[in-house]
PDB file of C-alpha atoms in Angstrom:
ATOM      1  CA  UNK A   1     -34.092   0.153 -21.191  1.00  0.00           C
ATOM      2  CA  UNK A   2     -37.658   1.814 -21.413  1.00  0.00           C
ATOM      3  CA  UNK A   3     -37.044   3.383 -17.880  1.00  0.00           C
ATOM      4  CA  UNK A   4     -34.214   5.474 -18.849  1.00  0.00           C
ATOM      5  CA  UNK A   5     -33.982   5.797 -22.513  1.00  0.00           C
ATOM      6  CA  UNK A   6     -35.966   8.728 -22.496  1.00  0.00           C
ATOM      7  CA  UNK A   7     -34.264  10.939 -19.606  1.00  0.00           C
ATOM      8  CA  UNK A   8     -32.496  13.802 -20.248  1.00  0.00           C
ATOM      9  CA  UNK A   9     -28.530  13.293 -20.425  1.00  0.00           C
ATOM     10  CA  UNK A  10     -26.953  14.672 -17.216  1.00  0.00           C
ATOM     11  CA  UNK A  11     -23.950  16.136 -19.448  1.00  0.00           C
ATOM     12  CA  UNK A  12     -22.643  15.776 -23.057  1.00  0.00           C
ATOM     13  CA  UNK A  13     -20.625  12.552 -23.944  1.00  0.00           C
ATOM     14  CA  UNK A  14     -16.925  13.090 -22.823  1.00  0.00           C
ATOM     15  CA  UNK A  15     -17.362  16.583 -20.894  1.00  0.00           C
ATOM     16  CA  UNK A  16     -16.962  14.770 -17.559  1.00  0.00           C
ATOM     17  CA  UNK A  17     -17.673  11.176 -16.028  1.00  0.00           C
ATOM     18  CA  UNK A  18     -20.279   9.848 -14.284  1.00  0.00           C
ATOM     19  CA  UNK A  19     -20.697   6.687 -12.324  1.00  0.00           C
ATOM     20  CA  UNK A  20     -23.958   4.625 -14.038  1.00  0.00           C
ATOM     21  CA  UNK A  21     -24.650   1.219 -12.861  1.00  0.00           C
ATOM     22  CA  UNK A  22     -27.774   0.582 -15.617  1.00  0.00           C
ATOM     23  CA  UNK A  23     -24.902   1.987 -18.188  1.00  0.00           C
ATOM     24  CA  UNK A  24     -22.988  -1.393 -17.582  1.00  0.00           C
ATOM     25  CA  UNK A  25     -26.238  -3.072 -17.299  1.00  0.00           C
ATOM     26  CA  UNK A  26     -27.199  -2.448 -20.848  1.00  0.00           C
ATOM     27  CA  UNK A  27     -23.040  -2.961 -22.077  1.00  0.00           C
ATOM     28  CA  UNK A  28     -23.370  -6.626 -20.209  1.00  0.00           C
ATOM     29  CA  UNK A  29     -26.661  -7.128 -22.388  1.00  0.00           C
ATOM     30  CA  UNK A  30     -24.558  -6.548 -25.186  1.00  0.00           C
ATOM     31  CA  UNK A  31     -21.889  -8.487 -24.663  1.00  0.00           C
ATOM     32  CA  UNK A  32     -23.526 -11.534 -24.135  1.00  0.00           C
ATOM     33  CA  UNK A  33     -26.051 -11.310 -26.818  1.00  0.00           C
ATOM     34  CA  UNK A  34     -23.048 -10.744 -29.442  1.00  0.00           C
ATOM     35  CA  UNK A  35     -21.168 -13.651 -28.144  1.00  0.00           C
ATOM     36  CA  UNK A  36     -23.550 -15.455 -26.581  1.00  0.00           C
ATOM     37  CA  UNK A  37     -22.016 -16.564 -23.483  1.00  0.00           C
ATOM     38  CA  UNK A  38     -21.926 -15.140 -20.271  1.00  0.00           C
ATOM     39  CA  UNK A  39     -20.246 -12.157 -18.955  1.00  0.00           C
ATOM     40  CA  UNK A  40     -18.495 -14.580 -15.844  1.00  0.00           C
ATOM     41  CA  UNK A  41     -17.218 -16.842 -18.902  1.00  0.00           C
ATOM     42  CA  UNK A  42     -15.868 -13.854 -21.339  1.00  0.00           C
ATOM     43  CA  UNK A  43     -14.047 -12.644 -18.233  1.00  0.00           C
ATOM     44  CA  UNK A  44     -12.831 -15.975 -17.741  1.00  0.00           C
ATOM     45  CA  UNK A  45     -12.037 -16.540 -20.865  1.00  0.00           C
ATOM     46  CA  UNK A  46     -10.751 -13.484 -21.879  1.00  0.00           C
ATOM     47  CA  UNK A  47      -9.345 -11.710 -18.975  1.00  0.00           C
ATOM     48  CA  UNK A  48      -8.504 -13.923 -15.913  1.00  0.00           C
ATOM     49  CA  UNK A  49      -7.315 -17.181 -17.562  1.00  0.00           C
ATOM     50  CA  UNK A  50      -4.918 -15.422 -20.241  1.00  0.00           C
ATOM     51  CA  UNK A  51      -3.555 -13.397 -16.656  1.00  0.00           C
ATOM     52  CA  UNK A  52      -3.198 -16.286 -14.785  1.00  0.00           C
ATOM     53  CA  UNK A  53      -5.996 -14.682 -12.536  1.00  0.00           C
ATOM     54  CA  UNK A  54      -6.926 -18.310 -10.646  1.00  0.00           C
ATOM     55  CA  UNK A  55      -8.241 -16.631  -7.457  1.00  0.00           C
ATOM     56  CA  UNK A  56     -10.641 -13.970  -9.214  1.00  0.00           C
ATOM     57  CA  UNK A  57     -14.190 -14.716 -10.461  1.00  0.00           C
ATOM     58  CA  UNK A  58     -17.470 -13.425 -10.362  1.00  0.00           C
ATOM     59  CA  UNK A  59     -19.116 -13.745  -7.320  1.00  0.00           C
ATOM     60  CA  UNK A  60     -22.542 -15.373  -7.125  1.00  0.00           C
ATOM     61  CA  UNK A  61     -22.933 -16.240  -3.658  1.00  0.00           C
ATOM     62  CA  UNK A  62     -23.354 -20.255  -4.086  1.00  0.00           C
ATOM     63  CA  UNK A  63     -19.786 -21.110  -5.529  1.00  0.00           C
ATOM     64  CA  UNK A  64     -17.570 -21.910  -2.070  1.00  0.00           C
ATOM     65  CA  UNK A  65     -14.331 -20.436  -2.669  1.00  0.00           C
ATOM     66  CA  UNK A  66     -11.302 -21.825  -0.201  1.00  0.00           C
ATOM     67  CA  UNK A  67      -9.986 -18.929   2.025  1.00  0.00           C
ATOM     68  CA  UNK A  68     -12.920 -16.839   1.740  1.00  0.00           C
ATOM     69  CA  UNK A  69     -12.345 -13.530   3.950  1.00  0.00           C
ATOM     70  CA  UNK A  70     -15.157 -12.713   5.885  1.00  0.00           C
ATOM     71  CA  UNK A  71     -16.850  -9.539   5.972  1.00  0.00           C
ATOM     72  CA  UNK A  72     -17.616  -7.280   8.945  1.00  0.00           C
ATOM     73  CA  UNK A  73     -19.104  -3.878   9.588  1.00  0.00           C
ATOM     74  CA  UNK A  74     -19.150  -1.310  12.709  1.00  0.00           C
ATOM     75  CA  UNK A  75     -22.379  -2.003  14.858  1.00  0.00           C
ATOM     76  CA  UNK A  76     -23.549  -0.275  17.858  1.00  0.00           C
ATOM     77  CA  UNK A  77     -21.652  -2.470  20.102  1.00  0.00           C
ATOM     78  CA  UNK A  78     -18.527  -2.861  17.969  1.00  0.00           C
ATOM     79  CA  UNK A  79     -17.778  -4.977  14.643  1.00  0.00           C
ATOM     80  CA  UNK A  80     -20.504  -7.843  13.485  1.00  0.00           C
ATOM     81  CA  UNK A  81     -20.952 -10.020  10.397  1.00  0.00           C
ATOM     82  CA  UNK A  82     -22.028  -7.838   7.348  1.00  0.00           C
ATOM     83  CA  UNK A  83     -24.882  -8.384   5.674  1.00  0.00           C
ATOM     84  CA  UNK A  84     -25.322 -10.428   2.494  1.00  0.00           C
ATOM     85  CA  UNK A  85     -25.647  -8.510  -0.699  1.00  0.00           C
ATOM     86  CA  UNK A  86     -27.467 -10.395  -3.871  1.00  0.00           C
ATOM     87  CA  UNK A  87     -24.548 -10.628  -6.081  1.00  0.00           C
ATOM     88  CA  UNK A  88     -27.391 -11.780  -9.046  1.00  0.00           C
ATOM     89  CA  UNK A  89     -28.642  -8.517  -9.785  1.00  0.00           C
ATOM     90  CA  UNK A  90     -24.842  -6.741 -10.079  1.00  0.00           C
ATOM     91  CA  UNK A  91     -24.485  -7.916 -13.630  1.00  0.00           C
ATOM     92  CA  UNK A  92     -21.519  -5.811 -15.028  1.00  0.00           C
ATOM     93  CA  UNK A  93     -21.985  -3.557 -11.905  1.00  0.00           C
ATOM     94  CA  UNK A  94     -19.558  -5.311 -10.124  1.00  0.00           C
ATOM     95  CA  UNK A  95     -19.394  -8.980  -7.945  1.00  0.00           C
ATOM     96  CA  UNK A  96     -16.162  -9.121  -8.621  1.00  0.00           C
ATOM     97  CA  UNK A  97     -14.180 -11.621  -5.781  1.00  0.00           C
ATOM     98  CA  UNK A  98     -10.082 -11.282  -6.022  1.00  0.00           C
ATOM     99  CA  UNK A  99      -6.922 -11.023  -4.206  1.00  0.00           C
ATOM    100  CA  UNK A 100      -3.911  -8.851  -4.011  1.00  0.00           C
ATOM    101  CA  UNK A 101      -1.636 -10.759  -5.600  1.00  0.00           C
ATOM    102  CA  UNK A 102      -4.395 -11.870  -8.406  1.00  0.00           C
ATOM    103  CA  UNK A 103      -4.799  -7.691  -8.582  1.00  0.00           C
ATOM    104  CA  UNK A 104      -0.482  -7.123  -9.250  1.00  0.00           C
ATOM    105  CA  UNK A 105      -1.608  -9.657 -12.466  1.00  0.00           C
ATOM    106  CA  UNK A 106      -4.494  -7.735 -13.832  1.00  0.00           C
ATOM    107  CA  UNK A 107      -2.503  -4.510 -13.439  1.00  0.00           C
ATOM    108  CA  UNK A 108       0.434  -5.243 -15.523  1.00  0.00           C
ATOM    109  CA  UNK A 109      -1.560  -4.869 -18.487  1.00  0.00           C
ATOM    110  CA  UNK A 110      -2.353  -1.131 -17.588  1.00  0.00           C
ATOM    111  CA  UNK A 111       0.470   0.538 -19.602  1.00  0.00           C
ATOM    112  CA  UNK A 112       0.829   1.206 -23.427  1.00  0.00           C
ATOM    113  CA  UNK A 113       2.212  -1.568 -24.764  1.00  0.00           C
ATOM    114  CA  UNK A 114       0.324  -4.094 -26.622  1.00  0.00           C
ATOM    115  CA  UNK A 115      -0.425  -7.455 -25.317  1.00  0.00           C
ATOM    116  CA  UNK A 116      -2.253 -10.880 -25.464  1.00  0.00           C
ATOM    117  CA  UNK A 117      -5.270  -8.735 -23.998  1.00  0.00           C
ATOM    118  CA  UNK A 118      -4.842  -5.109 -25.781  1.00  0.00           C
ATOM    119  CA  UNK A 119      -3.741  -3.882 -28.612  1.00  0.00           C
ATOM    120  CA  UNK A 120      -1.569  -0.844 -27.824  1.00  0.00           C
ATOM    121  CA  UNK A 121      -4.380   1.334 -29.732  1.00  0.00           C
ATOM    122  CA  UNK A 122      -6.925   0.106 -27.447  1.00  0.00           C
ATOM    123  CA  UNK A 123      -4.757   0.122 -24.799  1.00  0.00           C
ATOM    124  CA  UNK A 124      -4.104   4.135 -25.701  1.00  0.00           C
ATOM    125  CA  UNK A 125      -7.963   4.527 -25.722  1.00  0.00           C
ATOM    126  CA  UNK A 126      -8.540   2.963 -22.696  1.00  0.00           C
ATOM    127  CA  UNK A 127      -5.950   4.966 -20.829  1.00  0.00           C
ATOM    128  CA  UNK A 128      -5.659   8.278 -21.547  1.00  0.00           C
ATOM    129  CA  UNK A 129      -7.606  10.803 -19.922  1.00  0.00           C
ATOM    130  CA  UNK A 130     -10.713  11.364 -21.875  1.00  0.00           C
ATOM    131  CA  UNK A 131     -12.090  14.061 -19.037  1.00  0.00           C
ATOM    132  CA  UNK A 132     -10.600  16.142 -16.458  1.00  0.00           C
ATOM    133  CA  UNK A 133      -8.895  13.414 -13.986  1.00  0.00           C
ATOM    134  CA  UNK A 134     -10.681  10.259 -15.443  1.00  0.00           C
ATOM    135  CA  UNK A 135      -9.745   7.628 -18.477  1.00  0.00           C
ATOM    136  CA  UNK A 136     -11.952   4.786 -18.773  1.00  0.00           C
ATOM    137  CA  UNK A 137      -9.888   2.816 -16.602  1.00  0.00           C
ATOM    138  CA  UNK A 138     -10.498   4.512 -13.687  1.00  0.00           C
ATOM    139  CA  UNK A 139      -9.775   8.019 -11.618  1.00  0.00           C
ATOM    140  CA  UNK A 140      -6.314   8.964 -13.203  1.00  0.00           C
ATOM    141  CA  UNK A 141      -4.172  11.826 -11.204  1.00  0.00           C
ATOM    142  CA  UNK A 142      -1.024  13.155 -11.869  1.00  0.00           C
ATOM    143  CA  UNK A 143       1.434  14.025  -9.011  1.00  0.00           C
ATOM    144  CA  UNK A 144       3.996  16.730  -9.082  1.00  0.00           C
ATOM    145  CA  UNK A 145       7.195  15.863  -7.497  1.00  0.00           C
ATOM    146  CA  UNK A 146      10.967  17.166  -6.985  1.00  0.00           C
ATOM    147  CA  UNK A 147       9.870  20.764  -7.099  1.00  0.00           C
ATOM    148  CA  UNK A 148       7.870  19.614  -9.803  1.00  0.00           C
ATOM    149  CA  UNK A 149      10.202  18.586 -12.586  1.00  0.00           C
ATOM    150  CA  UNK A 150       8.897  15.246 -12.748  1.00  0.00           C
ATOM    151  CA  UNK A 151       5.322  13.775 -12.177  1.00  0.00           C
ATOM    152  CA  UNK A 152       3.834  10.315 -11.004  1.00  0.00           C
ATOM    153  CA  UNK A 153       0.483   8.979 -12.770  1.00  0.00           C
ATOM    154  CA  UNK A 154      -1.674   6.803 -10.835  1.00  0.00           C
ATOM    155  CA  UNK A 155      -5.085   4.907 -12.664  1.00  0.00           C
ATOM    156  CA  UNK A 156      -6.726   4.516  -9.552  1.00  0.00           C
ATOM    157  CA  UNK A 157      -9.503   2.149  -9.068  1.00  0.00           C
ATOM    158  CA  UNK A 158     -11.636   0.521  -6.531  1.00  0.00           C
ATOM    159  CA  UNK A 159     -14.584  -0.758  -5.416  1.00  0.00           C
ATOM    160  CA  UNK A 160     -17.359  -2.298  -1.657  1.00  0.00           C
ATOM    161  CA  UNK A 161     -19.527  -4.628  -0.799  1.00  0.00           C
ATOM    162  CA  UNK A 162     -20.755  -5.386   2.342  1.00  0.00           C
ATOM    163  CA  UNK A 163     -18.106  -5.547   4.668  1.00  0.00           C
ATOM    164  CA  UNK A 164     -15.456  -5.463   1.906  1.00  0.00           C
ATOM    165  CA  UNK A 165     -13.457  -2.569   0.813  1.00  0.00           C
ATOM    166  CA  UNK A 166     -10.615  -2.651  -2.009  1.00  0.00           C
ATOM    167  CA  UNK A 167      -8.308   0.044  -3.326  1.00  0.00           C
ATOM    168  CA  UNK A 168      -5.426  -0.479  -7.012  1.00  0.00           C
ATOM    169  CA  UNK A 169      -3.114   2.604  -7.735  1.00  0.00           C
ATOM    170  CA  UNK A 170      -0.816   1.736 -10.787  1.00  0.00           C
ATOM    171  CA  UNK A 171       1.891   4.095 -11.253  1.00  0.00           C
ATOM    172  CA  UNK A 172       2.628   4.231 -14.638  1.00  0.00           C
ATOM    173  CA  UNK A 173       6.214   5.815 -14.562  1.00  0.00           C
ATOM    174  CA  UNK A 174       7.609   4.205 -11.327  1.00  0.00           C
ATOM    175  CA  UNK A 175       6.093   0.881 -13.093  1.00  0.00           C
ATOM    176  CA  UNK A 176       4.762   0.114  -9.596  1.00  0.00           C
ATOM    177  CA  UNK A 177       1.430  -0.730  -7.540  1.00  0.00           C
ATOM    178  CA  UNK A 178      -0.568  -0.207  -4.178  1.00  0.00           C
ATOM    179  CA  UNK A 179      -2.916  -2.770  -4.153  1.00  0.00           C
ATOM    180  CA  UNK A 180      -5.070  -2.976  -0.568  1.00  0.00           C
ATOM    181  CA  UNK A 181      -8.070  -4.849   0.362  1.00  0.00           C
ATOM    182  CA  UNK A 182      -9.738  -4.734   3.601  1.00  0.00           C
ATOM    183  CA  UNK A 183     -12.574  -6.938   5.143  1.00  0.00           C
ATOM    184  CA  UNK A 184     -14.368  -4.400   7.043  1.00  0.00           C
ATOM    185  CA  UNK A 185     -16.150  -1.305   5.409  1.00  0.00           C
ATOM    186  CA  UNK A 186     -14.724   1.792   5.592  1.00  0.00           C
ATOM    187  CA  UNK A 187     -13.403   4.151   2.939  1.00  0.00           C
ATOM    188  CA  UNK A 188      -9.871   4.147   2.614  1.00  0.00           C
ATOM    189  CA  UNK A 189      -7.777   7.554   3.203  1.00  0.00           C
ATOM    190  CA  UNK A 190      -5.577   9.203   0.769  1.00  0.00           C
ATOM    191  CA  UNK A 191      -2.321   8.257  -0.332  1.00  0.00           C
ATOM    192  CA  UNK A 192       0.230   9.821   2.275  1.00  0.00           C
ATOM    193  CA  UNK A 193      -1.970   9.755   5.001  1.00  0.00           C
ATOM    194  CA  UNK A 194      -2.211   7.293   8.155  1.00  0.00           C
ATOM    195  CA  UNK A 195      -4.017   4.286   6.857  1.00  0.00           C
ATOM    196  CA  UNK A 196      -6.910   2.611   8.596  1.00  0.00           C
ATOM    197  CA  UNK A 197      -6.558  -0.213  10.591  1.00  0.00           C
ATOM    198  CA  UNK A 198      -8.446  -2.853   9.611  1.00  0.00           C
ATOM    199  CA  UNK A 199      -9.543  -6.290  11.054  1.00  0.00           C
ATOM    200  CA  UNK A 200      -7.743  -8.024   8.334  1.00  0.00           C
ATOM    201  CA  UNK A 201      -5.263  -6.509   5.778  1.00  0.00           C
ATOM    202  CA  UNK A 202      -3.290  -7.067   2.758  1.00  0.00           C
ATOM    203  CA  UNK A 203      -0.867  -3.972   1.633  1.00  0.00           C
ATOM    204  CA  UNK A 204       1.831  -4.372  -1.238  1.00  0.00           C
ATOM    205  CA  UNK A 205       3.856  -1.957  -2.101  1.00  0.00           C
ATOM    206  CA  UNK A 206       6.360  -2.948  -4.949  1.00  0.00           C
ATOM    207  CA  UNK A 207       8.554  -2.325  -7.590  1.00  0.00           C
ATOM    208  CA  UNK A 208       6.886  -4.836 -10.357  1.00  0.00           C
ATOM    209  CA  UNK A 209      10.467  -6.127 -10.716  1.00  0.00           C
ATOM    210  CA  UNK A 210      10.100  -7.644  -6.687  1.00  0.00           C
ATOM    211  CA  UNK A 211       7.104  -8.942  -6.271  1.00  0.00           C
ATOM    212  CA  UNK A 212       7.861 -12.310  -8.181  1.00  0.00           C
ATOM    213  CA  UNK A 213      10.029 -12.820  -4.911  1.00  0.00           C
ATOM    214  CA  UNK A 214       7.008 -12.948  -2.727  1.00  0.00           C
ATOM    215  CA  UNK A 215       5.364 -15.918  -4.906  1.00  0.00           C
ATOM    216  CA  UNK A 216       6.599 -18.668  -2.551  1.00  0.00           C
ATOM    217  CA  UNK A 217       4.203 -18.617   0.022  1.00  0.00           C
ATOM    218  CA  UNK A 218       5.411 -15.809   2.358  1.00  0.00           C
ATOM    219  CA  UNK A 219       1.895 -14.061   1.120  1.00  0.00           C
ATOM    220  CA  UNK A 220      -1.255 -16.022   2.099  1.00  0.00           C
ATOM    221  CA  UNK A 221      -4.425 -14.913  -0.103  1.00  0.00           C
ATOM    222  CA  UNK A 222      -8.006 -14.136   0.826  1.00  0.00           C
ATOM    223  CA  UNK A 223     -10.559 -13.345  -1.526  1.00  0.00           C
ATOM    224  CA  UNK A 224     -12.113 -10.458  -1.387  1.00  0.00           C
ATOM    225  CA  UNK A 225     -15.334  -8.982  -2.841  1.00  0.00           C
ATOM    226  CA  UNK A 226     -14.223  -6.145  -5.382  1.00  0.00           C
ATOM    227  CA  UNK A 227     -17.421  -4.164  -5.772  1.00  0.00           C
ATOM    228  CA  UNK A 228     -19.415  -2.371  -7.902  1.00  0.00           C
ATOM    229  CA  UNK A 229     -16.179  -0.176  -9.292  1.00  0.00           C
ATOM    230  CA  UNK A 230     -13.688  -2.408  -9.763  1.00  0.00           C
ATOM    231  CA  UNK A 231     -15.565  -4.907 -11.717  1.00  0.00           C
ATOM    232  CA  UNK A 232     -16.962  -3.072 -14.655  1.00  0.00           C
ATOM    233  CA  UNK A 233     -13.532  -1.050 -14.725  1.00  0.00           C
ATOM    234  CA  UNK A 234     -12.480  -5.187 -15.197  1.00  0.00           C
TER     235      UNK A 234
END
């Protein structure tokens, strides 16, 4: 912390969002010191296990995961295998390994109803915008439609690692989810635009009540590294 505690702040707290990995490093140290448990243990016990996220883990470059997707990046002569990122330095600033099905299980808590993960009070603190277009859960956008008579509120979280990229949009009013994971690194286009064509891709756009019909094996799960942004939000 000596490297940055005397540095002048870019703006006043709460004025606007600024992403900072060291901020999550400090949070990680606080959590592990108080609980006397590792960051991975805390996530497993308090989020992943209660939500049934059996294919979501803190990645460590050593554990073998079944059906793990291979990451690609575009090279000079086509696609090549992406490099391996050293995950031990990420701490609480990323390195979450997951699938789109588990993202569905996670996003169910992104509403204002208290549950076994967060109380109603804490959810309000998490989801209500603290600065324009941002809440503690991520980018929060209000999109008008029907000639401005109605609106849809998107809570967006995304992340990336070498060869992988993931994006999740939770639509509050419609009780719906858009989740996307690709095994090549490329920025996603905006919702409504033509989607990129990845080497491997899973997309979901289902009303949550209909999603249960998909849990019969018709969709395959391939773990994909979500990277820097989704991890801290979790």
